[in-house]
Short mmCIF file of N, CA and C in Angstrom, two decimals:
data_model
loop_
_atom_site.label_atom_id
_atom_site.label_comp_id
_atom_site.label_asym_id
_atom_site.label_seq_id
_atom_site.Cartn_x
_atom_site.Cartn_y
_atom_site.Cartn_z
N UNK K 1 139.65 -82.15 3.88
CA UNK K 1 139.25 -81.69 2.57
C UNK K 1 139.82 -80.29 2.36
N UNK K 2 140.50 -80.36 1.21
CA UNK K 2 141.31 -78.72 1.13
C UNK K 2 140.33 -78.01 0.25
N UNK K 3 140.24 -76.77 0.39
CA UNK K 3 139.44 -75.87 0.05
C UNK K 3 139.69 -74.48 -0.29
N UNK K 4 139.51 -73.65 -1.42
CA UNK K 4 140.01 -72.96 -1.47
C UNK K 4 141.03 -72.61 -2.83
N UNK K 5 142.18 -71.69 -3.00
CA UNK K 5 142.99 -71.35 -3.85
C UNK K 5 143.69 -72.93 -3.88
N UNK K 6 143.76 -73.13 -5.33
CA UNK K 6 144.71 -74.57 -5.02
C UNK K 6 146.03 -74.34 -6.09
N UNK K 7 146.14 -73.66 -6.79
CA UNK K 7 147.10 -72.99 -7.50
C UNK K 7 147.47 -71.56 -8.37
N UNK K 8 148.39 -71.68 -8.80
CA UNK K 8 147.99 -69.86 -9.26
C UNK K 8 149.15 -70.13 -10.17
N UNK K 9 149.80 -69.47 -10.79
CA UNK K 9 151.09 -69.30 -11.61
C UNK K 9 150.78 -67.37 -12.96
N UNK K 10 152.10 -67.00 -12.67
CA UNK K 10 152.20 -66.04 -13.73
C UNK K 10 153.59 -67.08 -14.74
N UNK K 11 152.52 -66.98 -16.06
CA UNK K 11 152.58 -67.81 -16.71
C UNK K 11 153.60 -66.91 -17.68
N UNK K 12 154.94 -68.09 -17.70
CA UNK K 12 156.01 -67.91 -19.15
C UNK K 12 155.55 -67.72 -20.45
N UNK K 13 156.23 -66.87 -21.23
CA UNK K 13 155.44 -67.13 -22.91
C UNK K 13 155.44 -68.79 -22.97
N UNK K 14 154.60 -69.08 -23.95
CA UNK K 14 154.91 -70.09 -25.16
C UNK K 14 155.24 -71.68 -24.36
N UNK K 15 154.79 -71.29 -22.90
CA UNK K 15 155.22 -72.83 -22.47
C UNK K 15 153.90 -73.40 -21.46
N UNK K 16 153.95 -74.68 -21.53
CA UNK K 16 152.97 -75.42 -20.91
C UNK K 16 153.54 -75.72 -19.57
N UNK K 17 152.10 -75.12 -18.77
CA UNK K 17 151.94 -74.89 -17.00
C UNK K 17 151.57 -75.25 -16.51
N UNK K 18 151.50 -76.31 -15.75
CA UNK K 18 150.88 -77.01 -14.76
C UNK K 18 150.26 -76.04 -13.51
N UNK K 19 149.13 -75.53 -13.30
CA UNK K 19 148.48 -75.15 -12.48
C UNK K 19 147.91 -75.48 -11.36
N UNK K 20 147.70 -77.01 -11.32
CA UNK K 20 147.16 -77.51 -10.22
C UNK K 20 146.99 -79.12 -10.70
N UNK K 21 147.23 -79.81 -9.57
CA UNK K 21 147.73 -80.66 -9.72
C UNK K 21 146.61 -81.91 -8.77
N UNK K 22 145.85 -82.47 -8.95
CA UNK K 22 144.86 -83.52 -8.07
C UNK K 22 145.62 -84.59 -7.21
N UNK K 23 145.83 -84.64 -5.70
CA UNK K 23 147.24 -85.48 -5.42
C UNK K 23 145.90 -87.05 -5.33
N UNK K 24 146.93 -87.92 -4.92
CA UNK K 24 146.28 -89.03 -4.90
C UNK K 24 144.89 -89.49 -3.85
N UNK K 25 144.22 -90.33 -4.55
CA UNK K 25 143.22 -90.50 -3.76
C UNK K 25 142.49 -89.48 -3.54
N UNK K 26 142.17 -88.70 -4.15
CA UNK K 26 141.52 -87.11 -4.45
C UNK K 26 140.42 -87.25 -5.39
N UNK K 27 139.29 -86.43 -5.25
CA UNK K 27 138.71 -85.96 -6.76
C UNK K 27 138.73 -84.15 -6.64
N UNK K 28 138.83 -83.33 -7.45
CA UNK K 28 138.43 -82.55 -7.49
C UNK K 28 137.34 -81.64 -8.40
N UNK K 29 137.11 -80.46 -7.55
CA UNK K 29 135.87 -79.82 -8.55
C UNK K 29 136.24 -78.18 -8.68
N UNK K 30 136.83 -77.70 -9.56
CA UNK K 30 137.61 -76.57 -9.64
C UNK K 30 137.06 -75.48 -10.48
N UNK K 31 137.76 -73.90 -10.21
CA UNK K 31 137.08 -73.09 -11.63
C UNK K 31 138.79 -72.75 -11.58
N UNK K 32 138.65 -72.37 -13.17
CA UNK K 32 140.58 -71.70 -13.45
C UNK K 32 139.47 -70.32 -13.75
N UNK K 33 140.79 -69.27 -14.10
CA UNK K 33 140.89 -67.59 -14.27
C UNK K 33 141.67 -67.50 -14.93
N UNK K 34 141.81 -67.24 -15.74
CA UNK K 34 143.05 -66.74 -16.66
C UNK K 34 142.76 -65.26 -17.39
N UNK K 35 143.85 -64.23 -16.29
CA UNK K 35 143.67 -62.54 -16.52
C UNK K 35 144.68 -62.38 -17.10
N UNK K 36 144.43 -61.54 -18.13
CA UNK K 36 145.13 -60.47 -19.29
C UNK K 36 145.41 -59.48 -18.82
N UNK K 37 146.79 -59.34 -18.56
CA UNK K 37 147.13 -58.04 -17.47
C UNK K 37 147.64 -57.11 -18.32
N UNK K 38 147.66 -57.40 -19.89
CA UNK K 38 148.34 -56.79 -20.89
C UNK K 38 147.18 -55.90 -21.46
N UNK K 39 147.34 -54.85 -22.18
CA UNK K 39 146.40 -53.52 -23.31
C UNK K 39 146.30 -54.68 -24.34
N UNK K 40 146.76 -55.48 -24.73
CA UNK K 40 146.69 -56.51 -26.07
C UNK K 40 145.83 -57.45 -26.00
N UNK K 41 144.94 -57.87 -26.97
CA UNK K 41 144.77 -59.36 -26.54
C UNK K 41 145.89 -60.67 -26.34
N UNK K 42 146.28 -61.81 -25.93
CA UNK K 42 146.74 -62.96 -25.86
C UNK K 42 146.09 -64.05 -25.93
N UNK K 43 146.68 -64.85 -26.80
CA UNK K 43 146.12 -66.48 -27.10
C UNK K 43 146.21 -67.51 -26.20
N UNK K 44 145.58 -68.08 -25.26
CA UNK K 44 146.10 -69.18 -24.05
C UNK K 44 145.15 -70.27 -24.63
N UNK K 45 145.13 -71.27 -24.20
CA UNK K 45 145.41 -72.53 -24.27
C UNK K 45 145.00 -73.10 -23.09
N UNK K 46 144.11 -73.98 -22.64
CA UNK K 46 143.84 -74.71 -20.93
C UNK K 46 143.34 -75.92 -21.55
N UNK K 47 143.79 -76.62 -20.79
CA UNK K 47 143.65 -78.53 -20.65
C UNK K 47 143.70 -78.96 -19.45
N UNK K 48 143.05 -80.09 -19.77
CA UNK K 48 142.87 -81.43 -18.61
C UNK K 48 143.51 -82.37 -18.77
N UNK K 49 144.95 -82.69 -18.00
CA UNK K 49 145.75 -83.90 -18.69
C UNK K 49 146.09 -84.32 -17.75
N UNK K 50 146.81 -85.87 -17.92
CA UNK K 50 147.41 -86.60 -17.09
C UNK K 50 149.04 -86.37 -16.88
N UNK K 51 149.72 -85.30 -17.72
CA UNK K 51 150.98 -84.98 -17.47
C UNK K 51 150.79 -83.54 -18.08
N UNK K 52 152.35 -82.48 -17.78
CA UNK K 52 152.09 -81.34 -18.28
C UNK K 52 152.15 -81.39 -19.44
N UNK K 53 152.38 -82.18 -20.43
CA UNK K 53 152.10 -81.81 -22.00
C UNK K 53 151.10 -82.60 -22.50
N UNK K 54 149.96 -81.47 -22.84
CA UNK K 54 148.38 -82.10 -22.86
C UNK K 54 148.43 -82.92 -24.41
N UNK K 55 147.62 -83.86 -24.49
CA UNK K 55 147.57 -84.33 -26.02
C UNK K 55 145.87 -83.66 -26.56
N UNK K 56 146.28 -83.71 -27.83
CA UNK K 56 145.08 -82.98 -28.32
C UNK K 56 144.02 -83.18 -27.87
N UNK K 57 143.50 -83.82 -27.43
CA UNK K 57 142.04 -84.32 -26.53
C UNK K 57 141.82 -83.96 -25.76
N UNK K 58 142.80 -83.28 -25.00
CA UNK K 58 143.09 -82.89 -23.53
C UNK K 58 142.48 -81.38 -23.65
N UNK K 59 142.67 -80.79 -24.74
CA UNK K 59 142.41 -79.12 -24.48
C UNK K 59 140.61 -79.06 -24.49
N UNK K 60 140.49 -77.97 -23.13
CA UNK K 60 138.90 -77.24 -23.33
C UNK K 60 138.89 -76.20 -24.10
N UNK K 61 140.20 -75.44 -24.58
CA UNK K 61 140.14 -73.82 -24.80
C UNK K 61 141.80 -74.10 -25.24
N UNK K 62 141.37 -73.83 -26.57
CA UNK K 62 142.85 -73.77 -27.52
C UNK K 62 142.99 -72.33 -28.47
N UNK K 63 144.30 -71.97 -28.26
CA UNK K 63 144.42 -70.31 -28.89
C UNK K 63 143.33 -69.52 -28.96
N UNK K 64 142.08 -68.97 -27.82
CA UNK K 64 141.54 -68.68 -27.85
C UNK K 64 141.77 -67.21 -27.14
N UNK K 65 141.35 -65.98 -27.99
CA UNK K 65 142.24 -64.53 -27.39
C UNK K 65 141.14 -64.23 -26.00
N UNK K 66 142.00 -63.83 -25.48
CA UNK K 66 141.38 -62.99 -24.20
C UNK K 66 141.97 -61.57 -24.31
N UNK K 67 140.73 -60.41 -24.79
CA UNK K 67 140.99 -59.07 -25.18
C UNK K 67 142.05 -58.65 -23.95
N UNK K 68 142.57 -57.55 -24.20
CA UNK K 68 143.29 -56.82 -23.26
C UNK K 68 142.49 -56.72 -21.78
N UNK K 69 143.35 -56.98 -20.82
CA UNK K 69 142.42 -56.28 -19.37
C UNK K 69 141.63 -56.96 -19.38
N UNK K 70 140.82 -58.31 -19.42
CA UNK K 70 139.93 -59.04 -19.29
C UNK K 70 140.48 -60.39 -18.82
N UNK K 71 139.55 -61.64 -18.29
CA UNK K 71 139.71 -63.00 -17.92
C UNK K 71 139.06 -63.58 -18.68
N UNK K 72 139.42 -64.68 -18.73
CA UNK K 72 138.50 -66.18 -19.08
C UNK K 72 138.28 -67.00 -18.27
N UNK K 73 137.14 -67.66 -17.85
CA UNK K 73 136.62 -68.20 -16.26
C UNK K 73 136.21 -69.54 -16.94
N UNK K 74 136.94 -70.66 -16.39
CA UNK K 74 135.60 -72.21 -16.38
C UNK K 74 135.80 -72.40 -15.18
N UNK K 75 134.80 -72.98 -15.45
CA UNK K 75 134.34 -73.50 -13.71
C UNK K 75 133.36 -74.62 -14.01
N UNK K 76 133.11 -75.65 -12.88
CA UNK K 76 132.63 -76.98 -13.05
C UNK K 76 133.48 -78.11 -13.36
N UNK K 77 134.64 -77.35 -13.56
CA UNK K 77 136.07 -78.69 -14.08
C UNK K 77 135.78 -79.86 -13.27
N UNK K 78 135.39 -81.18 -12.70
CA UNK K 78 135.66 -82.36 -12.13
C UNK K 78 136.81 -83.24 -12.54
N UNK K 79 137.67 -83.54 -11.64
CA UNK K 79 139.22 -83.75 -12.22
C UNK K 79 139.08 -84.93 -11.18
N UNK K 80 139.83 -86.18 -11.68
CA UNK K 80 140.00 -87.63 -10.85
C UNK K 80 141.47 -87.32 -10.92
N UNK K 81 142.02 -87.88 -9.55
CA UNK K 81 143.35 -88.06 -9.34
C UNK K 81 144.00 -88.43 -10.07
N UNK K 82 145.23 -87.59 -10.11
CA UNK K 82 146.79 -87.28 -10.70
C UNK K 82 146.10 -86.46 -12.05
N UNK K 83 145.16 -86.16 -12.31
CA UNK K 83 145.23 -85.00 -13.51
C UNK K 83 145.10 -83.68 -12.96
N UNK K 84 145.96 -82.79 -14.09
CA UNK K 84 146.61 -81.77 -14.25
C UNK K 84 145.51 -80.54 -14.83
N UNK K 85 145.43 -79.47 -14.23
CA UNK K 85 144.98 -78.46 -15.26
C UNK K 85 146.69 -77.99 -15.90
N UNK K 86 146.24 -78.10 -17.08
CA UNK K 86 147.75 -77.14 -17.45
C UNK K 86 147.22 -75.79 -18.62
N UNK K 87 147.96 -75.03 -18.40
CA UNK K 87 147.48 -73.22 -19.40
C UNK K 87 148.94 -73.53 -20.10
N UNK K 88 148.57 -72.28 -20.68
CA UNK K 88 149.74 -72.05 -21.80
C UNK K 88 149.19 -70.52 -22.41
N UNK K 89 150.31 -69.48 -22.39
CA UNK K 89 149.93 -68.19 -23.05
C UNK K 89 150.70 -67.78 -24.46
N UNK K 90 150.47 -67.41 -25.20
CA UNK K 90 151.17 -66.84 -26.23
C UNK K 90 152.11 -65.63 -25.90
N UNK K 91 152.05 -65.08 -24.70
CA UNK K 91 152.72 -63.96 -24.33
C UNK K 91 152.46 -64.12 -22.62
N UNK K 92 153.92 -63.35 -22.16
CA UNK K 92 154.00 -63.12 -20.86
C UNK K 92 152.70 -61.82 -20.40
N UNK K 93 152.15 -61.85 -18.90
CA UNK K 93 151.46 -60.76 -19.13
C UNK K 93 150.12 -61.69 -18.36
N UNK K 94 149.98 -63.28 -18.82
CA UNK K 94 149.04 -63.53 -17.98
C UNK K 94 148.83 -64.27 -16.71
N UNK K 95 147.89 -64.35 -15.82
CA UNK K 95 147.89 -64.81 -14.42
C UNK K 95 146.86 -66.38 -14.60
N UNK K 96 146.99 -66.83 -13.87
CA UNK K 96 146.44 -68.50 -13.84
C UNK K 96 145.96 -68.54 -12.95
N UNK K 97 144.39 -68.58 -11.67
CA UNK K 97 143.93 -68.80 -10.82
C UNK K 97 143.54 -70.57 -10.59
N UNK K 98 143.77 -70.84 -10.33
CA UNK K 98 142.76 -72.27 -9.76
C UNK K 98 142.07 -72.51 -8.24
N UNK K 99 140.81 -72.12 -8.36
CA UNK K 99 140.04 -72.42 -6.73
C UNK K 99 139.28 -73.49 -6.38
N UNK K 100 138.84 -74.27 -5.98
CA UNK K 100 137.74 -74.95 -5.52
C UNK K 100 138.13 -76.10 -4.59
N UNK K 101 138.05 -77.38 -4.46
CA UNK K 101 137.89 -77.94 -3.42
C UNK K 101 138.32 -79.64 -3.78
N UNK K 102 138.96 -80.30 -2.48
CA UNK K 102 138.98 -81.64 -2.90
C UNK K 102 138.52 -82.44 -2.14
N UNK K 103 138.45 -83.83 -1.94
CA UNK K 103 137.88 -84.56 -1.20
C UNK K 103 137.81 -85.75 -1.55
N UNK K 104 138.22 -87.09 -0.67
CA UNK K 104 138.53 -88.46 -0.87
C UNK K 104 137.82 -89.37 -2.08
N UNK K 105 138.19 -89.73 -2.65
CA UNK K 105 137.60 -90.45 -3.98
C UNK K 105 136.76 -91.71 -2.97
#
């Protein structure tokens, strides 16, 4: 059972990121972080999908600003194998955490 940091990414403007990834025969139970390393606020974007380009259903948190110097935390995510957390920022500047844990479906 892996445990722990399971992905991270400093995230490109304007593009969709696969953060962590559930391999097969897995479930997982995760929190993401997403820090504003910028004085500005930025608009990000986080989903639960089955590939990196989420369909509208897929997003928990769409263009939602995270002030300057601050995070946005979920946690409780439960993810069934082969889905994706994927982020997305409006600007370079932010960081992507994913921690928690997996274990055999």
């Amino acid at each position: 059972m892996a445990s722990g940091r399971l992905g991270a990414s400093d995230l490109a403007a304007t593009t969709n990121t696969p953060v962590y990834t559930v391999p097969t025969s897995k479930v997982a139970v995760a929190t993401v972080s997403l820090c504003n390393r910028n004085a500005g606020g930025v608009a990000v974007r986080l989903a639960i999908s089955a590939s990196g380009t989420p369909a509208n259903a897929d997003y928990i948190e769409y263009d939602t600003i995270i002030p300057g110097n601050t995070t946005l935390e979920r946690s409780g995510l439960v993810l069934d194998a082969g889905k994706q957390i994927v982020v997305y920022a409006g600007a370079t500047g932010i960081s992507a955490v994913c921690w928690g844990y997996e274990e055999s479906a």
